[in-house]
Amino acid sequence: MEIRSSDDAETTEAVPDVHLSQLASGEKMSVQGYTIDAGATVPEHSHPHEQAGFATRGEVVFIVDGEERVVGAGDTYVIPGGEPHGVENRGDEPFEGVDIFSPPRTDPDWKD
């Protein structure tokens, strides 16, 4: 069993004002913390990983197949692998939470 403090996780700015931290990774899944600053956008992208998340602060708009879905603190979500999606923080505060990826996802493999 491996235990790490989230304080020890290295944070990477994947795109402007979007910060990711690899919190834990195993053979079949990984856990990534994120902060999306107010006004920031995660451009549309896709990946083969199934992504399940839990929002802990703020609110954003996920854009999936042209449909806008609001996700706020306390909400959970699942994005199937291969499904194109983007995120916009249109609010005045950061959006924070945790994503779980299966299979494991490197931090951040979609940066470029």
mmCIF file of N, CA and C in Angstrom:
data_model
loop_
_atom_site.group_PDB
_atom_site.id
_atom_site.type_symbol
_atom_site.label_atom_id
_atom_site.label_comp_id
_atom_site.label_asym_id
_atom_site.label_seq_id
_atom_site.Cartn_x
_atom_site.Cartn_y
_atom_site.Cartn_z
ATOM 1 N N MET A 1 0.841 -1.179 0.000
ATOM 2 C CA MET A 1 0.000 0.000 0.000
ATOM 3 C C MET A 1 0.882 1.236 0.000
ATOM 4 N N GLU A 2 0.519 2.183 -0.848
ATOM 5 C CA GLU A 2 1.264 3.435 -0.925
ATOM 6 C C GLU A 2 0.372 4.568 -0.413
ATOM 7 N N ILE A 3 0.934 5.411 0.436
ATOM 8 C CA ILE A 3 0.204 6.567 0.956
ATOM 9 C C ILE A 3 1.018 7.811 0.640
ATOM 10 N N ARG A 4 0.339 8.821 0.058
ATOM 11 C CA ARG A 4 0.994 10.098 -0.247
ATOM 12 C C ARG A 4 0.115 11.223 0.265
ATOM 13 N N SER A 5 0.740 12.291 0.703
ATOM 14 C CA SER A 5 -0.001 13.489 1.074
ATOM 15 C C SER A 5 -0.250 14.310 -0.184
ATOM 16 N N SER A 6 -1.432 14.875 -0.322
ATOM 17 C CA SER A 6 -1.709 15.726 -1.478
ATOM 18 C C SER A 6 -0.795 16.947 -1.479
ATOM 19 N N ASP A 7 -0.265 17.314 -0.312
ATOM 20 C CA ASP A 7 0.680 18.437 -0.230
ATOM 21 C C ASP A 7 1.986 18.136 -0.957
ATOM 22 N N ASP A 8 2.300 16.847 -1.150
ATOM 23 C CA ASP A 8 3.544 16.452 -1.810
ATOM 24 C C ASP A 8 3.395 16.312 -3.330
ATOM 25 N N ALA A 9 2.179 16.407 -3.839
ATOM 26 C CA ALA A 9 1.951 16.218 -5.270
ATOM 27 C C ALA A 9 2.431 17.444 -6.048
ATOM 28 N N GLU A 10 3.137 17.199 -7.132
ATOM 29 C CA GLU A 10 3.593 18.276 -8.011
ATOM 30 C C GLU A 10 2.417 18.757 -8.851
ATOM 31 N N THR A 11 2.270 20.065 -8.957
ATOM 32 C CA THR A 11 1.191 20.648 -9.748
ATOM 33 C C THR A 11 1.742 21.158 -11.066
ATOM 34 N N THR A 12 1.021 20.875 -12.142
ATOM 35 C CA THR A 12 1.402 21.280 -13.489
ATOM 36 C C THR A 12 0.306 22.162 -14.069
ATOM 37 N N GLU A 13 0.706 23.233 -14.748
ATOM 38 C CA GLU A 13 -0.274 24.058 -15.458
ATOM 39 C C GLU A 13 -0.424 23.462 -16.858
ATOM 40 N N ALA A 14 -1.506 22.715 -17.059
ATOM 41 C CA ALA A 14 -1.700 21.971 -18.301
ATOM 42 C C ALA A 14 -1.987 22.908 -19.470
ATOM 43 N N VAL A 15 -2.857 23.854 -19.265
ATOM 44 C CA VAL A 15 -3.141 24.960 -20.176
ATOM 45 C C VAL A 15 -3.284 26.181 -19.280
ATOM 46 N N PRO A 16 -3.282 27.389 -19.820
ATOM 47 C CA PRO A 16 -3.329 28.565 -18.943
ATOM 48 C C PRO A 16 -4.453 28.513 -17.907
ATOM 49 N N ASP A 17 -4.071 28.670 -16.649
ATOM 50 C CA ASP A 17 -4.985 28.736 -15.509
ATOM 51 C C ASP A 17 -5.724 27.431 -15.200
ATOM 52 N N VAL A 18 -5.184 26.315 -15.689
ATOM 53 C CA VAL A 18 -5.727 24.985 -15.377
ATOM 54 C C VAL A 18 -4.592 24.171 -14.773
ATOM 55 N N HIS A 19 -4.748 23.797 -13.500
ATOM 56 C CA HIS A 19 -3.675 23.161 -12.734
ATOM 57 C C HIS A 19 -4.060 21.733 -12.358
ATOM 58 N N LEU A 20 -3.160 20.793 -12.642
ATOM 59 C CA LEU A 20 -3.392 19.377 -12.373
ATOM 60 C C LEU A 20 -2.330 18.834 -11.438
ATOM 61 N N SER A 21 -2.746 17.937 -10.553
ATOM 62 C CA SER A 21 -1.821 17.269 -9.631
ATOM 63 C C SER A 21 -2.083 15.779 -9.659
ATOM 64 N N GLN A 22 -1.047 15.007 -9.961
ATOM 65 C CA GLN A 22 -1.175 13.545 -9.925
ATOM 66 C C GLN A 22 -1.116 13.131 -8.459
ATOM 67 N N LEU A 23 -2.236 12.665 -7.918
ATOM 68 C CA LEU A 23 -2.309 12.343 -6.495
ATOM 69 C C LEU A 23 -1.946 10.898 -6.202
ATOM 70 N N ALA A 24 -2.353 9.991 -7.080
ATOM 71 C CA ALA A 24 -2.058 8.569 -6.875
ATOM 72 C C ALA A 24 -2.217 7.859 -8.213
ATOM 73 N N SER A 25 -1.471 6.779 -8.376
ATOM 74 C CA SER A 25 -1.582 6.007 -9.605
ATOM 75 C C SER A 25 -1.287 4.545 -9.308
ATOM 76 N N GLY A 26 -2.137 3.693 -9.849
ATOM 77 C CA GLY A 26 -1.942 2.263 -9.712
ATOM 78 C C GLY A 26 -1.891 1.619 -11.083
ATOM 79 N N GLU A 27 -2.047 0.317 -11.134
ATOM 80 C CA GLU A 27 -1.991 -0.404 -12.403
ATOM 81 C C GLU A 27 -3.238 -0.198 -13.247
ATOM 82 N N LYS A 28 -4.390 0.054 -12.618
ATOM 83 C CA LYS A 28 -5.652 0.123 -13.366
ATOM 84 C C LYS A 28 -6.358 1.469 -13.280
ATOM 85 N N MET A 29 -5.867 2.405 -12.458
ATOM 86 C CA MET A 29 -6.501 3.714 -12.352
ATOM 87 C C MET A 29 -5.521 4.734 -11.779
ATOM 88 N N SER A 30 -5.889 6.001 -11.958
ATOM 89 C CA SER A 30 -5.110 7.082 -11.356
ATOM 90 C C SER A 30 -6.064 8.131 -10.814
ATOM 91 N N VAL A 31 -5.568 8.907 -9.855
ATOM 92 C CA VAL A 31 -6.352 9.958 -9.215
ATOM 93 C C VAL A 31 -5.624 11.279 -9.435
ATOM 94 N N GLN A 32 -6.363 12.259 -9.951
ATOM 95 C CA GLN A 32 -5.768 13.546 -10.291
ATOM 96 C C GLN A 32 -6.608 14.663 -9.678
ATOM 97 N N GLY A 33 -5.958 15.570 -8.957
ATOM 98 C CA GLY A 33 -6.634 16.754 -8.463
ATOM 99 C C GLY A 33 -6.556 17.844 -9.515
ATOM 100 N N TYR A 34 -7.513 18.759 -9.495
ATOM 101 C CA TYR A 34 -7.485 19.846 -10.470
ATOM 102 C C TYR A 34 -8.019 21.136 -9.872
ATOM 103 N N THR A 35 -7.559 22.240 -10.426
ATOM 104 C CA THR A 35 -8.112 23.573 -10.180
ATOM 105 C C THR A 35 -8.229 24.262 -11.534
ATOM 106 N N ILE A 36 -9.411 24.745 -11.843
ATOM 107 C CA ILE A 36 -9.649 25.511 -13.065
ATOM 108 C C ILE A 36 -10.019 26.917 -12.615
ATOM 109 N N ASP A 37 -9.110 27.866 -12.810
ATOM 110 C CA ASP A 37 -9.314 29.219 -12.325
ATOM 111 C C ASP A 37 -10.495 29.897 -13.016
ATOM 112 N N ALA A 38 -11.047 30.906 -12.353
ATOM 113 C CA ALA A 38 -12.144 31.682 -12.931
ATOM 114 C C ALA A 38 -11.731 32.206 -14.300
ATOM 115 N N GLY A 39 -12.605 32.043 -15.286
ATOM 116 C CA GLY A 39 -12.340 32.510 -16.636
ATOM 117 C C GLY A 39 -11.542 31.561 -17.510
ATOM 118 N N ALA A 40 -11.043 30.466 -16.944
ATOM 119 C CA ALA A 40 -10.200 29.530 -17.699
ATOM 120 C C ALA A 40 -11.043 28.557 -18.521
ATOM 121 N N THR A 41 -10.411 28.054 -19.582
ATOM 122 C CA THR A 41 -11.054 27.089 -20.473
ATOM 123 C C THR A 41 -10.149 25.893 -20.696
ATOM 124 N N VAL A 42 -10.713 24.711 -20.591
ATOM 125 C CA VAL A 42 -10.031 23.486 -21.006
ATOM 126 C C VAL A 42 -10.537 23.208 -22.417
ATOM 127 N N PRO A 43 -9.664 23.291 -23.422
ATOM 128 C CA PRO A 43 -10.135 23.094 -24.790
ATOM 129 C C PRO A 43 -10.692 21.683 -25.002
ATOM 130 N N GLU A 44 -11.553 21.563 -25.999
ATOM 131 C CA GLU A 44 -12.115 20.246 -26.301
ATOM 132 C C GLU A 44 -10.982 19.255 -26.554
ATOM 133 N N HIS A 45 -11.117 18.101 -25.971
ATOM 134 C CA HIS A 45 -10.122 17.036 -26.119
ATOM 135 C C HIS A 45 -10.821 15.706 -25.848
ATOM 136 N N SER A 46 -10.147 14.630 -26.150
ATOM 137 C CA SER A 46 -10.646 13.312 -25.781
ATOM 138 C C SER A 46 -9.454 12.444 -25.415
ATOM 139 N N HIS A 47 -9.730 11.371 -24.741
ATOM 140 C CA HIS A 47 -8.693 10.429 -24.327
ATOM 141 C C HIS A 47 -9.349 9.063 -24.160
ATOM 142 N N PRO A 48 -8.571 8.007 -24.237
ATOM 143 C CA PRO A 48 -9.168 6.672 -24.139
ATOM 144 C C PRO A 48 -9.614 6.303 -22.722
ATOM 145 N N HIS A 49 -9.246 7.106 -21.745
ATOM 146 C CA HIS A 49 -9.544 6.807 -20.349
ATOM 147 C C HIS A 49 -10.989 7.140 -19.988
ATOM 148 N N GLU A 50 -11.641 6.254 -19.248
ATOM 149 C CA GLU A 50 -12.898 6.610 -18.621
ATOM 150 C C GLU A 50 -12.555 7.577 -17.494
ATOM 151 N N GLN A 51 -13.357 8.627 -17.320
ATOM 152 C CA GLN A 51 -13.069 9.670 -16.335
ATOM 153 C C GLN A 51 -14.273 9.845 -15.431
ATOM 154 N N ALA A 52 -14.069 9.643 -14.139
ATOM 155 C CA ALA A 52 -15.113 9.888 -13.149
ATOM 156 C C ALA A 52 -14.603 10.965 -12.212
ATOM 157 N N GLY A 53 -15.450 11.936 -11.891
ATOM 158 C CA GLY A 53 -14.988 13.047 -11.078
ATOM 159 C C GLY A 53 -15.954 13.448 -9.990
ATOM 160 N N PHE A 54 -15.403 14.210 -9.032
ATOM 161 C CA PHE A 54 -16.162 14.771 -7.923
ATOM 162 C C PHE A 54 -15.726 16.215 -7.757
ATOM 163 N N ALA A 55 -16.668 17.151 -7.898
ATOM 164 C CA ALA A 55 -16.378 18.577 -7.757
ATOM 165 C C ALA A 55 -16.491 18.987 -6.295
ATOM 166 N N THR A 56 -15.493 19.720 -5.805
ATOM 167 C CA THR A 56 -15.486 20.131 -4.404
ATOM 168 C C THR A 56 -15.682 21.624 -4.194
ATOM 169 N N ARG A 57 -15.497 22.428 -5.263
ATOM 170 C CA ARG A 57 -15.624 23.891 -5.114
ATOM 171 C C ARG A 57 -15.943 24.514 -6.473
ATOM 172 N N GLY A 58 -16.821 25.492 -6.478
ATOM 173 C CA GLY A 58 -17.088 26.259 -7.682
ATOM 174 C C GLY A 58 -18.082 25.601 -8.615
ATOM 175 N N GLU A 59 -18.120 26.125 -9.847
ATOM 176 C CA GLU A 59 -19.049 25.647 -10.862
ATOM 177 C C GLU A 59 -18.439 25.886 -12.237
ATOM 178 N N VAL A 60 -18.637 24.940 -13.146
ATOM 179 C CA VAL A 60 -18.171 25.071 -14.531
ATOM 180 C C VAL A 60 -19.245 24.567 -15.478
ATOM 181 N N VAL A 61 -18.984 24.800 -16.761
ATOM 182 C CA VAL A 61 -19.831 24.260 -17.808
ATOM 183 C C VAL A 61 -19.000 23.261 -18.597
ATOM 184 N N PHE A 62 -19.437 21.993 -18.617
ATOM 185 C CA PHE A 62 -18.847 20.982 -19.482
ATOM 186 C C PHE A 62 -19.569 21.071 -20.814
ATOM 187 N N ILE A 63 -18.832 20.970 -21.897
ATOM 188 C CA ILE A 63 -19.425 20.972 -23.227
ATOM 189 C C ILE A 63 -19.116 19.623 -23.862
ATOM 190 N N VAL A 64 -20.175 18.842 -24.080
ATOM 191 C CA VAL A 64 -20.049 17.488 -24.615
ATOM 192 C C VAL A 64 -21.024 17.367 -25.794
ATOM 193 N N ASP A 65 -20.494 17.070 -26.970
ATOM 194 C CA ASP A 65 -21.319 16.973 -28.176
ATOM 195 C C ASP A 65 -22.177 18.216 -28.387
ATOM 196 N N GLY A 66 -21.615 19.396 -28.112
ATOM 197 C CA GLY A 66 -22.327 20.650 -28.305
ATOM 198 C C GLY A 66 -23.343 20.967 -27.228
ATOM 199 N N GLU A 67 -23.534 20.057 -26.280
ATOM 200 C CA GLU A 67 -24.487 20.268 -25.186
ATOM 201 C C GLU A 67 -23.754 20.785 -23.958
ATOM 202 N N GLU A 68 -24.295 21.834 -23.339
ATOM 203 C CA GLU A 68 -23.703 22.401 -22.129
ATOM 204 C C GLU A 68 -24.331 21.773 -20.896
ATOM 205 N N ARG A 69 -23.457 21.338 -19.981
ATOM 206 C CA ARG A 69 -23.897 20.719 -18.722
ATOM 207 C C ARG A 69 -23.189 21.419 -17.580
ATOM 208 N N VAL A 70 -23.944 21.974 -16.632
ATOM 209 C CA VAL A 70 -23.373 22.668 -15.477
ATOM 210 C C VAL A 70 -23.026 21.638 -14.407
ATOM 211 N N VAL A 71 -21.796 21.739 -13.884
ATOM 212 C CA VAL A 71 -21.327 20.884 -12.798
ATOM 213 C C VAL A 71 -20.861 21.796 -11.676
ATOM 214 N N GLY A 72 -21.359 21.559 -10.471
ATOM 215 C CA GLY A 72 -20.996 22.382 -9.326
ATOM 216 C C GLY A 72 -20.524 21.556 -8.148
ATOM 217 N N ALA A 73 -20.057 22.247 -7.130
ATOM 218 C CA ALA A 73 -19.552 21.599 -5.919
ATOM 219 C C ALA A 73 -20.572 20.592 -5.396
ATOM 220 N N GLY A 74 -20.093 19.403 -5.107
ATOM 221 C CA GLY A 74 -20.948 18.320 -4.627
ATOM 222 C C GLY A 74 -21.439 17.394 -5.717
ATOM 223 N N ASP A 75 -21.252 17.793 -6.979
ATOM 224 C CA ASP A 75 -21.684 16.954 -8.098
ATOM 225 C C ASP A 75 -20.617 15.932 -8.459
ATOM 226 N N THR A 76 -21.070 14.825 -9.034
ATOM 227 C CA THR A 76 -20.181 13.826 -9.620
ATOM 228 C C THR A 76 -20.503 13.728 -11.106
ATOM 229 N N TYR A 77 -19.574 13.179 -11.876
ATOM 230 C CA TYR A 77 -19.771 13.035 -13.309
ATOM 231 C C TYR A 77 -18.935 11.881 -13.820
ATOM 232 N N VAL A 78 -19.359 11.322 -14.961
ATOM 233 C CA VAL A 78 -18.612 10.270 -15.635
ATOM 234 C C VAL A 78 -18.572 10.622 -17.116
ATOM 235 N N ILE A 79 -17.371 10.560 -17.689
ATOM 236 C CA ILE A 79 -17.182 10.801 -19.112
ATOM 237 C C ILE A 79 -16.590 9.530 -19.712
ATOM 238 N N PRO A 80 -17.298 8.890 -20.647
ATOM 239 C CA PRO A 80 -16.759 7.674 -21.254
ATOM 240 C C PRO A 80 -15.463 7.953 -22.014
ATOM 241 N N GLY A 81 -14.583 6.981 -22.077
ATOM 242 C CA GLY A 81 -13.368 7.109 -22.862
ATOM 243 C C GLY A 81 -13.699 7.402 -24.314
ATOM 244 N N GLY A 82 -12.919 8.276 -24.927
ATOM 245 C CA GLY A 82 -13.092 8.609 -26.325
ATOM 246 C C GLY A 82 -14.126 9.689 -26.605
ATOM 247 N N GLU A 83 -14.845 10.164 -25.584
ATOM 248 C CA GLU A 83 -15.874 11.181 -25.804
ATOM 249 C C GLU A 83 -15.262 12.582 -25.733
ATOM 250 N N PRO A 84 -15.312 13.352 -26.831
ATOM 251 C CA PRO A 84 -14.754 14.712 -26.811
ATOM 252 C C PRO A 84 -15.506 15.599 -25.813
ATOM 253 N N HIS A 85 -14.743 16.379 -25.050
ATOM 254 C CA HIS A 85 -15.339 17.265 -24.057
ATOM 255 C C HIS A 85 -14.401 18.434 -23.772
ATOM 256 N N GLY A 86 -14.980 19.536 -23.350
ATOM 257 C CA GLY A 86 -14.242 20.716 -22.936
ATOM 258 C C GLY A 86 -14.913 21.291 -21.705
ATOM 259 N N VAL A 87 -14.246 22.247 -21.055
ATOM 260 C CA VAL A 87 -14.768 22.819 -19.821
ATOM 261 C C VAL A 87 -14.520 24.324 -19.839
ATOM 262 N N GLU A 88 -15.509 25.090 -19.383
ATOM 263 C CA GLU A 88 -15.360 26.533 -19.251
ATOM 264 C C GLU A 88 -15.757 26.953 -17.840
ATOM 265 N N ASN A 89 -14.867 27.684 -17.181
ATOM 266 C CA ASN A 89 -15.212 28.256 -15.884
ATOM 267 C C ASN A 89 -15.677 29.688 -16.134
ATOM 268 N N ARG A 90 -16.973 29.874 -16.157
ATOM 269 C CA ARG A 90 -17.570 31.181 -16.425
ATOM 270 C C ARG A 90 -17.852 31.946 -15.137
ATOM 271 N N GLY A 91 -17.492 31.348 -14.000
ATOM 272 C CA GLY A 91 -17.784 31.951 -12.704
ATOM 273 C C GLY A 91 -16.679 32.861 -12.209
ATOM 274 N N ASP A 92 -16.833 33.273 -10.945
ATOM 275 C CA ASP A 92 -15.894 34.190 -10.307
ATOM 276 C C ASP A 92 -14.950 33.507 -9.334
ATOM 277 N N GLU A 93 -15.048 32.193 -9.192
ATOM 278 C CA GLU A 93 -14.169 31.478 -8.265
ATOM 279 C C GLU A 93 -13.602 30.241 -8.950
ATOM 280 N N PRO A 94 -12.493 29.724 -8.422
ATOM 281 C CA PRO A 94 -11.917 28.509 -9.000
ATOM 282 C C PRO A 94 -12.875 27.327 -8.869
ATOM 283 N N PHE A 95 -12.735 26.403 -9.809
ATOM 284 C CA PHE A 95 -13.447 25.132 -9.769
ATOM 285 C C PHE A 95 -12.422 24.081 -9.383
ATOM 286 N N GLU A 96 -12.716 23.296 -8.353
ATOM 287 C CA GLU A 96 -11.757 22.310 -7.856
ATOM 288 C C GLU A 96 -12.434 20.966 -7.667
ATOM 289 N N GLY A 97 -11.618 19.916 -7.749
ATOM 290 C CA GLY A 97 -12.128 18.586 -7.503
ATOM 291 C C GLY A 97 -11.091 17.522 -7.769
ATOM 292 N N VAL A 98 -11.584 16.312 -7.948
ATOM 293 C CA VAL A 98 -10.737 15.141 -8.138
ATOM 294 C C VAL A 98 -11.309 14.318 -9.282
ATOM 295 N N ASP A 99 -10.426 13.858 -10.175
ATOM 296 C CA ASP A 99 -10.804 12.952 -11.250
ATOM 297 C C ASP A 99 -10.116 11.617 -11.059
ATOM 298 N N ILE A 100 -10.815 10.552 -11.407
ATOM 299 C CA ILE A 100 -10.254 9.202 -11.420
ATOM 300 C C ILE A 100 -10.283 8.730 -12.866
ATOM 301 N N PHE A 101 -9.150 8.247 -13.347
ATOM 302 C CA PHE A 101 -9.028 7.777 -14.723
ATOM 303 C C PHE A 101 -8.702 6.287 -14.742
ATOM 304 N N SER A 102 -9.360 5.575 -15.658
ATOM 305 C CA SER A 102 -9.054 4.167 -15.875
ATOM 306 C C SER A 102 -9.053 3.918 -17.375
ATOM 307 N N PRO A 103 -7.958 3.387 -17.898
ATOM 308 C CA PRO A 103 -6.689 3.068 -17.237
ATOM 309 C C PRO A 103 -5.993 4.344 -16.752
ATOM 310 N N PRO A 104 -4.889 4.202 -16.012
ATOM 311 C CA PRO A 104 -4.206 5.364 -15.458
ATOM 312 C C PRO A 104 -3.836 6.376 -16.537
ATOM 313 N N ARG A 105 -3.912 7.630 -16.160
ATOM 314 C CA ARG A 105 -3.563 8.716 -17.078
ATOM 315 C C ARG A 105 -2.374 9.487 -16.523
ATOM 316 N N THR A 106 -1.401 9.753 -17.401
ATOM 317 C CA THR A 106 -0.234 10.504 -16.970
ATOM 318 C C THR A 106 -0.612 11.969 -16.800
ATOM 319 N N ASP A 107 0.219 12.742 -16.170
ATOM 320 C CA ASP A 107 -0.096 14.108 -15.785
ATOM 321 C C ASP A 107 0.747 15.110 -16.541
ATOM 322 N N PRO A 108 0.212 15.928 -17.370
ATOM 323 C CA PRO A 108 -1.009 15.773 -18.155
ATOM 324 C C PRO A 108 -0.677 15.287 -19.544
ATOM 325 N N ASP A 109 -1.267 14.229 -19.988
ATOM 326 C CA ASP A 109 -0.918 13.689 -21.310
ATOM 327 C C ASP A 109 -1.605 14.423 -22.453
ATOM 328 N N TRP A 110 -2.475 15.401 -22.156
ATOM 329 C CA TRP A 110 -3.171 16.134 -23.208
ATOM 330 C C TRP A 110 -2.675 17.563 -23.343
ATOM 331 N N LYS A 111 -1.565 17.879 -22.694
ATOM 332 C CA LYS A 111 -1.074 19.260 -22.661
ATOM 333 C C LYS A 111 -0.795 19.814 -24.047
ATOM 334 N N ASP A 112 -0.156 19.067 -24.918
ATOM 335 C CA ASP A 112 0.259 19.605 -26.209
ATOM 336 C C ASP A 112 -0.774 19.392 -27.289
#
